[in-house]
Coordinates of N, CA and C and ligand atoms in Angstrom, one line a residue:
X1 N 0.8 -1.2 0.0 CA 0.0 0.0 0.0 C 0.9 1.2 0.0
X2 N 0.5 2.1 -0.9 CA 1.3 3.3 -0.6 C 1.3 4.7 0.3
X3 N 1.9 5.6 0.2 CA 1.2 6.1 1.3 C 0.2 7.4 1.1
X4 N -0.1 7.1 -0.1 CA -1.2 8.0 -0.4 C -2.1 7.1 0.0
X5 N -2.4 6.0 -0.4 CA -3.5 5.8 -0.4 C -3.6 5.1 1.8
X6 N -2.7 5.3 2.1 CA -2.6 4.9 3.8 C -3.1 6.3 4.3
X7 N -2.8 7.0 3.6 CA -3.4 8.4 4.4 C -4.8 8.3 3.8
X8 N -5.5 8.4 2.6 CA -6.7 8.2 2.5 C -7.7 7.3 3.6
X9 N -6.9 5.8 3.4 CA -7.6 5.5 4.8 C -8.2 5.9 6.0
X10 N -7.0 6.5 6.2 CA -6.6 7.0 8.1 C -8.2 7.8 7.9
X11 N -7.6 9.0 7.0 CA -8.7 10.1 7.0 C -10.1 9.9 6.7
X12 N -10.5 8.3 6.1 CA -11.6 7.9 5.6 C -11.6 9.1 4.3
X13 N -11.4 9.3 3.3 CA -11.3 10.2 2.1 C -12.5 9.8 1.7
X14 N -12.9 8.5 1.5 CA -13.5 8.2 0.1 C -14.9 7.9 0.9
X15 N -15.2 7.8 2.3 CA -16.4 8.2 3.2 C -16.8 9.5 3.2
X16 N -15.8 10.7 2.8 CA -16.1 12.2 3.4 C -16.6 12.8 1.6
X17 N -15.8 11.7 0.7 CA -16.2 12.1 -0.5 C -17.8 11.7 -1.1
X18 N -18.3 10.2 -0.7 CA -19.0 10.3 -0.9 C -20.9 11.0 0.4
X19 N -20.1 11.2 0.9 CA -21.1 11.8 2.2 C -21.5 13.4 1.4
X20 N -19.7 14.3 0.3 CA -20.2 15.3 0.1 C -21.3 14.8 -1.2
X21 N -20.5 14.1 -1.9 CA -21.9 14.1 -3.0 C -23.5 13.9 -2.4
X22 N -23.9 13.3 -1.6 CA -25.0 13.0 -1.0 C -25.5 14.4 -0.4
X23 N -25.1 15.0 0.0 CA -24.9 16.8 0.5 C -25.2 17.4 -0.8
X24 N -24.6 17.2 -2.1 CA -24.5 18.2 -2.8 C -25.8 18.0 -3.4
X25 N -26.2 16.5 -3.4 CA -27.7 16.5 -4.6 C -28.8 16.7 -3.2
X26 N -28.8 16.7 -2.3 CA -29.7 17.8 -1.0 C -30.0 18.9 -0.9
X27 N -29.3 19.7 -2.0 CA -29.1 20.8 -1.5 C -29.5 21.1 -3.2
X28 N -29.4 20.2 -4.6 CA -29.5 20.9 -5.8 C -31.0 21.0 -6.1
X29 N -31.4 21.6 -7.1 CA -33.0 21.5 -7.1 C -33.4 20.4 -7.8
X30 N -34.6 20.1 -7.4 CA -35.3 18.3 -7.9 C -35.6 18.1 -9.4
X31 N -35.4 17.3 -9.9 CA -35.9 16.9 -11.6 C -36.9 15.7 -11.8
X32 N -37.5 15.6 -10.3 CA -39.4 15.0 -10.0 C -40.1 16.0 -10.4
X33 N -41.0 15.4 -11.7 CA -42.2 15.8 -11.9 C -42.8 15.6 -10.8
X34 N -43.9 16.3 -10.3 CA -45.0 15.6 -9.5 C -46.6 15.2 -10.3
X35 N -46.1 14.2 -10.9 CA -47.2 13.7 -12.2 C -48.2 13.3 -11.3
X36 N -49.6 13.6 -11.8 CA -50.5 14.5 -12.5 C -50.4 15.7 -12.7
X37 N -50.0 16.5 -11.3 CA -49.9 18.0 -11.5 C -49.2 18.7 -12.1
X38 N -47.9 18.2 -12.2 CA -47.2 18.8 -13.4 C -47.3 17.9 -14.2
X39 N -47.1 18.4 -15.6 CA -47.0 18.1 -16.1 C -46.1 18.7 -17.9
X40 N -45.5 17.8 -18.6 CA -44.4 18.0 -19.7 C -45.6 17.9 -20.8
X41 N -45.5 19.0 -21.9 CA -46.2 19.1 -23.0 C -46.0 18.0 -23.8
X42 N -46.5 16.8 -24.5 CA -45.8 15.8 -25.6 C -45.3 16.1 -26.8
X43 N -44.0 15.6 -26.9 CA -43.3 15.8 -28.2 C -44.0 15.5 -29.4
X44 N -44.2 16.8 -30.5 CA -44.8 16.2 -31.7 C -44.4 15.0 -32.1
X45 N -45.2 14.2 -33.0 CA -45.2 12.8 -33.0 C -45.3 11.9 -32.4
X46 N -45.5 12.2 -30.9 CA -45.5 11.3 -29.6 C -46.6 9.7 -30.3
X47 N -46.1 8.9 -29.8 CA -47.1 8.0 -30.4 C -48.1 7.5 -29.4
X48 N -49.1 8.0 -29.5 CA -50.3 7.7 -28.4 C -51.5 7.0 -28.9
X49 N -52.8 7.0 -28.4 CA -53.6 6.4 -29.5 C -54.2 7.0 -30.3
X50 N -54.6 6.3 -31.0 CA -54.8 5.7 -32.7 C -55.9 6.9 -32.4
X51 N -56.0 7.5 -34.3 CA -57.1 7.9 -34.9 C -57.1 8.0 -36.0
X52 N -58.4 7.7 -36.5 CA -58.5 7.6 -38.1 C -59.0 9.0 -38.6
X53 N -58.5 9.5 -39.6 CA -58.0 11.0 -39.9 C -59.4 11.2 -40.8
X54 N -60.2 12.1 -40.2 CA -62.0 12.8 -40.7 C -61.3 13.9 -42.4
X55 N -61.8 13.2 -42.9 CA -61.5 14.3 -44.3 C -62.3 15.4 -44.0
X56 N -61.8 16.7 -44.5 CA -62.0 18.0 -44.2 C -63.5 17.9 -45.7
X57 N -63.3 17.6 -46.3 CA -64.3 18.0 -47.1 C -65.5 17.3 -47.3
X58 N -65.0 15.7 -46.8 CA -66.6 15.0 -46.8 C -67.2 14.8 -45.5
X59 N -66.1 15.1 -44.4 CA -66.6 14.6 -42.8 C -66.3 13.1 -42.7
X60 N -66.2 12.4 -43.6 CA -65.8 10.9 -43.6 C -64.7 10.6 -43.7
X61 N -64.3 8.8 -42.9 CA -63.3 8.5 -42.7 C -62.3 8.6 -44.2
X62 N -61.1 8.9 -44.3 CA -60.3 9.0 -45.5 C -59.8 7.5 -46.1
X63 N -60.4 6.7 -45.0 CA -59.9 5.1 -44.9 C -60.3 4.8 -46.4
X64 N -59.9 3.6 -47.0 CA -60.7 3.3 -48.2 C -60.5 1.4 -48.0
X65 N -60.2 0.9 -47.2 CA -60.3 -0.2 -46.4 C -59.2 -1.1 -47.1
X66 N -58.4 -0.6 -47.7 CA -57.1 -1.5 -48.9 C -56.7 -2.8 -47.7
X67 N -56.9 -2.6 -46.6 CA -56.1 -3.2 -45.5 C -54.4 -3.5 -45.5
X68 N -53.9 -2.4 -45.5 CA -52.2 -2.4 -46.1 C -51.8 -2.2 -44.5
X69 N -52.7 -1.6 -43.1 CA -52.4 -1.1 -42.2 C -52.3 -2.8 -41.5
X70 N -53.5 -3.1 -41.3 CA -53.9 -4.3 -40.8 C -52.2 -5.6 -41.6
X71 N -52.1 -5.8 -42.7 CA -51.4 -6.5 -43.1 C -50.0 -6.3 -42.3
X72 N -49.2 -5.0 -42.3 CA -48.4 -5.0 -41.3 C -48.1 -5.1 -40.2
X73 N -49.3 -4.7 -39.6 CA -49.5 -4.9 -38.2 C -48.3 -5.9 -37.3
X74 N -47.7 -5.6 -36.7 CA -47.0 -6.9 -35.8 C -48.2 -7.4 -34.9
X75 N -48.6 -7.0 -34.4 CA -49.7 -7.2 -33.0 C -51.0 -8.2 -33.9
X76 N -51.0 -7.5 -35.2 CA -52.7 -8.3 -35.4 C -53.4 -7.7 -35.0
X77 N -53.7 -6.5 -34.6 CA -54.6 -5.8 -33.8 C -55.5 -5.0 -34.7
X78 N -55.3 -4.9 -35.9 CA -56.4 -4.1 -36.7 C -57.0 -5.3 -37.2
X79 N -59.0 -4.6 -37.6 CA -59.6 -5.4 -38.4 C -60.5 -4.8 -39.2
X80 N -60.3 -4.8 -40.4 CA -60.8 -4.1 -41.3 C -62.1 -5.1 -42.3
X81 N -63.7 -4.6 -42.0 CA -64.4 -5.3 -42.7 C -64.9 -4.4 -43.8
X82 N -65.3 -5.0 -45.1 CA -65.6 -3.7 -45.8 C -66.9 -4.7 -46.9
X83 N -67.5 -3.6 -47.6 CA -68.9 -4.3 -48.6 C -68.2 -3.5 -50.1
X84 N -69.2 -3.8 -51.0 CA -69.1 -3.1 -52.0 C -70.3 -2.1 -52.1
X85 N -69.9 -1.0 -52.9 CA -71.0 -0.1 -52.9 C -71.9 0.3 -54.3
X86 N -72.7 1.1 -54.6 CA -73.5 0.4 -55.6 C -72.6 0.8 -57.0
X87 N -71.4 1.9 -56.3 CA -70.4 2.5 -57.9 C -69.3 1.2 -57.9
X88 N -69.3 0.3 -57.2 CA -68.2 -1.0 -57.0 C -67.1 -0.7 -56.4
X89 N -67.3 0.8 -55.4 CA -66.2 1.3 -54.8 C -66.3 0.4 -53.1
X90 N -65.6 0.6 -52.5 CA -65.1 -0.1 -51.3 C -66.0 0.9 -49.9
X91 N -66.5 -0.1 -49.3 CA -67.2 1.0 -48.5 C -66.5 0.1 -47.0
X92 N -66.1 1.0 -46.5 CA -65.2 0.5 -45.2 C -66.8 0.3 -43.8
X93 N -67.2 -0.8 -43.8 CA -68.2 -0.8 -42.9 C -67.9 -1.1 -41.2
X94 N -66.7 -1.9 -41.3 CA -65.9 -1.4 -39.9 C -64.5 -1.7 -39.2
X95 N -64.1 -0.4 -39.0 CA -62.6 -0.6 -38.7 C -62.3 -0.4 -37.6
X96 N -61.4 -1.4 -36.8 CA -61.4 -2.0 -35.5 C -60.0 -2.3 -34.9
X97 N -59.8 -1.1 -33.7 CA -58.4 -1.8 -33.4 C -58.8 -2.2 -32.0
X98 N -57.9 -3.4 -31.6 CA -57.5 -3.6 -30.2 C -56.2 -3.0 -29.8
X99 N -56.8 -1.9 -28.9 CA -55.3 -0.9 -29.0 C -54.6 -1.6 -27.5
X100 N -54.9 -2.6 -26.7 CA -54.6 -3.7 -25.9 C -53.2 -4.7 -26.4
X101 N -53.3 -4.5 -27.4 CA -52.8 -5.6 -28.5 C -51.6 -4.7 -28.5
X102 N -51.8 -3.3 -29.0 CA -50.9 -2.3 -29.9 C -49.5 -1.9 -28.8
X103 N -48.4 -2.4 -30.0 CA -47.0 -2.0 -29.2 C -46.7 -0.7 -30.0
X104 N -47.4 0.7 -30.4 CA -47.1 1.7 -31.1 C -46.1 1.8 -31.8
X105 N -45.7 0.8 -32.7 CA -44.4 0.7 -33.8 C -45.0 2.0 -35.0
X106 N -46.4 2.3 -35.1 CA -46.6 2.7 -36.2 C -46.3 2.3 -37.1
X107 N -46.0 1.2 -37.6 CA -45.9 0.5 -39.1 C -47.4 0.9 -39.9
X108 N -48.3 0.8 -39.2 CA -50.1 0.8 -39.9 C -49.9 2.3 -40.4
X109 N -49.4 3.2 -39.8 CA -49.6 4.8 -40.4 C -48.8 5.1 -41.5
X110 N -47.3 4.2 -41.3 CA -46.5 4.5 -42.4 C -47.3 4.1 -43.5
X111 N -47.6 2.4 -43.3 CA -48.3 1.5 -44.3 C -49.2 2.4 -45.3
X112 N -50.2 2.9 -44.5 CA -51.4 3.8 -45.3 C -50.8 4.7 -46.7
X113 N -51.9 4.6 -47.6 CA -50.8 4.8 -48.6 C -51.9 6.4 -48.9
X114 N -52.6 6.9 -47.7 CA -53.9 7.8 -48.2 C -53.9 8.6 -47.0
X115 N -52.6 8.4 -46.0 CA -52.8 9.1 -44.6 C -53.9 9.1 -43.9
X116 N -54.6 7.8 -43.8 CA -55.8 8.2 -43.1 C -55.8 7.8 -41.9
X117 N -54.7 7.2 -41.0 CA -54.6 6.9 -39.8 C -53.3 7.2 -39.4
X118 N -53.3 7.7 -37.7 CA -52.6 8.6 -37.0 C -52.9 7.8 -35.6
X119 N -51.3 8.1 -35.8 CA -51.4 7.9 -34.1 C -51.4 9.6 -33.2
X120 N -52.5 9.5 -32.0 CA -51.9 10.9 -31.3 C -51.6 11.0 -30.1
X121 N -50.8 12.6 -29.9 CA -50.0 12.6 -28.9 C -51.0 12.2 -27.1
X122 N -52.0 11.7 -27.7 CA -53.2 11.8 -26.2 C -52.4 9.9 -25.6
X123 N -51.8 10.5 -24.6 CA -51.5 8.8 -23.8 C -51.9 8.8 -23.0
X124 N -53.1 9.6 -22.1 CA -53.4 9.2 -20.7 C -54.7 8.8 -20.9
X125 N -55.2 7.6 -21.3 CA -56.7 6.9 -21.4 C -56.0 5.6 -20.2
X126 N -57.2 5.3 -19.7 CA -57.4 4.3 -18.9 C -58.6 3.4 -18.5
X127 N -59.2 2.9 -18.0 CA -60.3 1.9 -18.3 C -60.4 0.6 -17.1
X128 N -61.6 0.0 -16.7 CA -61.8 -0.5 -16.7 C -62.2 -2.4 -17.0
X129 N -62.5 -1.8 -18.4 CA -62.7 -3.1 -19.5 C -62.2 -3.0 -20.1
X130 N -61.7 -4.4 -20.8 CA -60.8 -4.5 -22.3 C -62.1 -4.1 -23.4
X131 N -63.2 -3.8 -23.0 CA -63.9 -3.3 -24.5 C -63.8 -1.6 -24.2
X132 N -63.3 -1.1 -23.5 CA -63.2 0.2 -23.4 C -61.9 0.7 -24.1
X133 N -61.5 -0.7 -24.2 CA -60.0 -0.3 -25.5 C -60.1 -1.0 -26.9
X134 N -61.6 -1.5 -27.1 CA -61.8 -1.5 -28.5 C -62.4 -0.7 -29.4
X135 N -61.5 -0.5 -30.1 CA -61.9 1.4 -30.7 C -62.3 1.0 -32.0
X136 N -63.9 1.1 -32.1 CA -64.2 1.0 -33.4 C -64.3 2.1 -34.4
X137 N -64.9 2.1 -35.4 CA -64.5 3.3 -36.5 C -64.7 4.6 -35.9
X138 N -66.0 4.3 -35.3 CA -66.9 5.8 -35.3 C -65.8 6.1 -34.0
X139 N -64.7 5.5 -32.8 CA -64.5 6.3 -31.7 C -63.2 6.8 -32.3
X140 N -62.8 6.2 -33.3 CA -61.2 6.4 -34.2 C -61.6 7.7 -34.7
X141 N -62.8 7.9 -35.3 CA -62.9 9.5 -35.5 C -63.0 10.1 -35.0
X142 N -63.9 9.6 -33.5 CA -63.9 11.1 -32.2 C -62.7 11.0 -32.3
X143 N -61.6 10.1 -31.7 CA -60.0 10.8 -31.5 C -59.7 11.5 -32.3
X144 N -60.1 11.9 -33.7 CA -59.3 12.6 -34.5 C -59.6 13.9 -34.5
X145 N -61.0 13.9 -34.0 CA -61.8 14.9 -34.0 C -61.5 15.5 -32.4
X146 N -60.7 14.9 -31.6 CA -60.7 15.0 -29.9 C -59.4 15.6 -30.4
X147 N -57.8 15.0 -30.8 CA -57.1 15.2 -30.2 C -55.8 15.8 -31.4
X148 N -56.8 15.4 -32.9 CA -56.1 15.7 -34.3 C -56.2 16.7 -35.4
X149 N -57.5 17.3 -34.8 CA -58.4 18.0 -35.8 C -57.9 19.5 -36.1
X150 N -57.8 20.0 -37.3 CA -57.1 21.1 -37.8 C -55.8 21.0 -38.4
X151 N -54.8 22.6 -38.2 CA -53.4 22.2 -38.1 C -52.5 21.2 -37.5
X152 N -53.1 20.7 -36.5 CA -52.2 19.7 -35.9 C -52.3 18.4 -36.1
X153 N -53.4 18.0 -37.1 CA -53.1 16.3 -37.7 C -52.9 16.8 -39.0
X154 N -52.7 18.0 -39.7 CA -52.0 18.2 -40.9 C -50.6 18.1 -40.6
X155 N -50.5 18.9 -39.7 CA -48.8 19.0 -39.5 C -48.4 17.6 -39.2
X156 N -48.9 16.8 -38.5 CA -49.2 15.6 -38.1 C -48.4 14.4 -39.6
X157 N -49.3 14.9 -40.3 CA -48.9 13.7 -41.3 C -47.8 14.5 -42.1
X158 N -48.0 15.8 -42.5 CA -46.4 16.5 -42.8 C -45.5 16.3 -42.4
X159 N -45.7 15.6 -41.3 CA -43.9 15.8 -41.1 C -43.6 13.9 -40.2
X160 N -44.6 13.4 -40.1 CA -44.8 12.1 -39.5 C -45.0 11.2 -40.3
X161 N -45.4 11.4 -41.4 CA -46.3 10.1 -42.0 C -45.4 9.8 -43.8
X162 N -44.8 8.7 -43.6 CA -43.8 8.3 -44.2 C -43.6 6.8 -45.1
X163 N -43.2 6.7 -45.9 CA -42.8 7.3 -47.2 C -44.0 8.5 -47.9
X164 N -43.3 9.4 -48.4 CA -44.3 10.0 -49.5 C -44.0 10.1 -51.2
X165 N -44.2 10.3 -52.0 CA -44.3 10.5 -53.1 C -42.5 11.1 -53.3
X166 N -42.1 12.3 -52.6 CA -41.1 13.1 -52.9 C -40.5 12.0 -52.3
X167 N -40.5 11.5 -51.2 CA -39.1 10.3 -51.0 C -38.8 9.5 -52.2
X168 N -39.5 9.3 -53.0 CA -39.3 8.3 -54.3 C -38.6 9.2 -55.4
X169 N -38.5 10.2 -55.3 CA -37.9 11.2 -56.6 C -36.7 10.6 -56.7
X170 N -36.6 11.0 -57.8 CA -35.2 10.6 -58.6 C -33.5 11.4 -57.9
X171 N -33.3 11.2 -57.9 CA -31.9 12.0 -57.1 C -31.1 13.3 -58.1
X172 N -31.1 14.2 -57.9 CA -30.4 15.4 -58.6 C -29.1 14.8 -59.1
X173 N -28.8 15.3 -60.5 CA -27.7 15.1 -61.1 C -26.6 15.3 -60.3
X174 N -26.5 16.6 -59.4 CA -25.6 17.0 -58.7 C -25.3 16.4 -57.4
X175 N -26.3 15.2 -57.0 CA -26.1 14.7 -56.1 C -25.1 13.2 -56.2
X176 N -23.9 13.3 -55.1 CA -22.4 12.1 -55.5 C -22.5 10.9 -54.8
X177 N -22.1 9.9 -55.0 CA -22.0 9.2 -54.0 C -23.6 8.6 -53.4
X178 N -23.4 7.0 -52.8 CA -24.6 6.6 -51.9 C -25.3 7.6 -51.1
Ligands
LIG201 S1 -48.9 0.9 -34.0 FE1 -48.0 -1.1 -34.7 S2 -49.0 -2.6 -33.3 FE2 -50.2 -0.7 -33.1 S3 -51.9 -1.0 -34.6 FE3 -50.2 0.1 -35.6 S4 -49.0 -1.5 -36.6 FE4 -50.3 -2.5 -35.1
LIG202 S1 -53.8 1.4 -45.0 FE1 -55.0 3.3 -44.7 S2 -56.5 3.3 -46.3 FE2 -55.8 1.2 -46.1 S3 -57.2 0.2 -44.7 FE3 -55.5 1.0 -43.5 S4 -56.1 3.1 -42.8 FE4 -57.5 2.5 -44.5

């Protein structure tokens, strides 16, 4: 042993050093939320639950029932039933998630190839029943209409909702290299 570290001993150094750290965060100010009451605004994008995005012009779901969401799905948790209608267009009669199921990967929103489904920043729902977390079409719209409606489920799929059309462009001459 040398005699630094024999004097550290003697003096207990490495007791007085950690006693000051325990002193020093006593004394610094706290970085406890006190969740409910305070509370942190959610990061755009936040992925919370699900809603299916109300078109501004018809009031109806923008869904068209391709089932491209449902197919990715890891969970299996979407279920998409749909009829024909009398022009032989697709009429989405009901779309159903078990958001129980849902590990918020968002694959279903990228999937969408018409932006009609969103995840939103709303995560504090809670419940009783597992049917209180089966969200059928018409509650997929209140959310959109609760927690997406206006600028902020446009901006929403602007800047969230991915691939788009421009990701596919061809790359500028001037652009080198992978
Ligand atoms: S977020 Fe992921 S797990 Fe949840 S419904 Fe969409 S694809 Fe399925
Ligand atoms: S991928 Fe989009 S348009 Fe197709 S069924 Fe899902 S939400 Fe509807």
């Amino acid at each position: 042993m040398s005699v630094v570290e024999l004097v550290k001993k003697v003096l207990f150094m490495e007791v007085l050093q950690g006693l000051a750290l325990t002193f020093r965060h006593m004394v610094s100010p706290s970085v406890t939320r006190q969740y409910p009451l305070e509370k942190r605004e959610p990061f755009p994008g936040s992925r919370g639950l699900h809603a299916l995005v109300r078109d501004a012009e018809t009031g109806k779901e923008r869904c068209v029932g391709c089932g491209l969401c449902a197919a990715m799905c890891p969970s299996q948790c979407i279920h998409i039933y749909t009829s024909e209608g009398d022009d032989h267009k697709k009429i989405v009669d009901r779309y159903e998630i078990e958001v129980l199921r849902c590990v918020y990967c968002a694959l279903c929103v990228e999937a969408c190839p018409y932006a009609a489904l969103t995840l939103t920043d709303h995560f504090e729902y809670c419940g009783y029943t597992r049917d209180e977390f089966y969200y059928t079409k018409e509650r997929l719209l209140e959310n959109w209409d609760k927690y997406m409606a206006g600028e902020k489920g446009m901006n929403y799929i602007k800047n969230f909702w991915r691939p788009r059309s421009s990701d596919f462009a061809a790359p500028s001459p001037e652009r080198k290299g992978p």
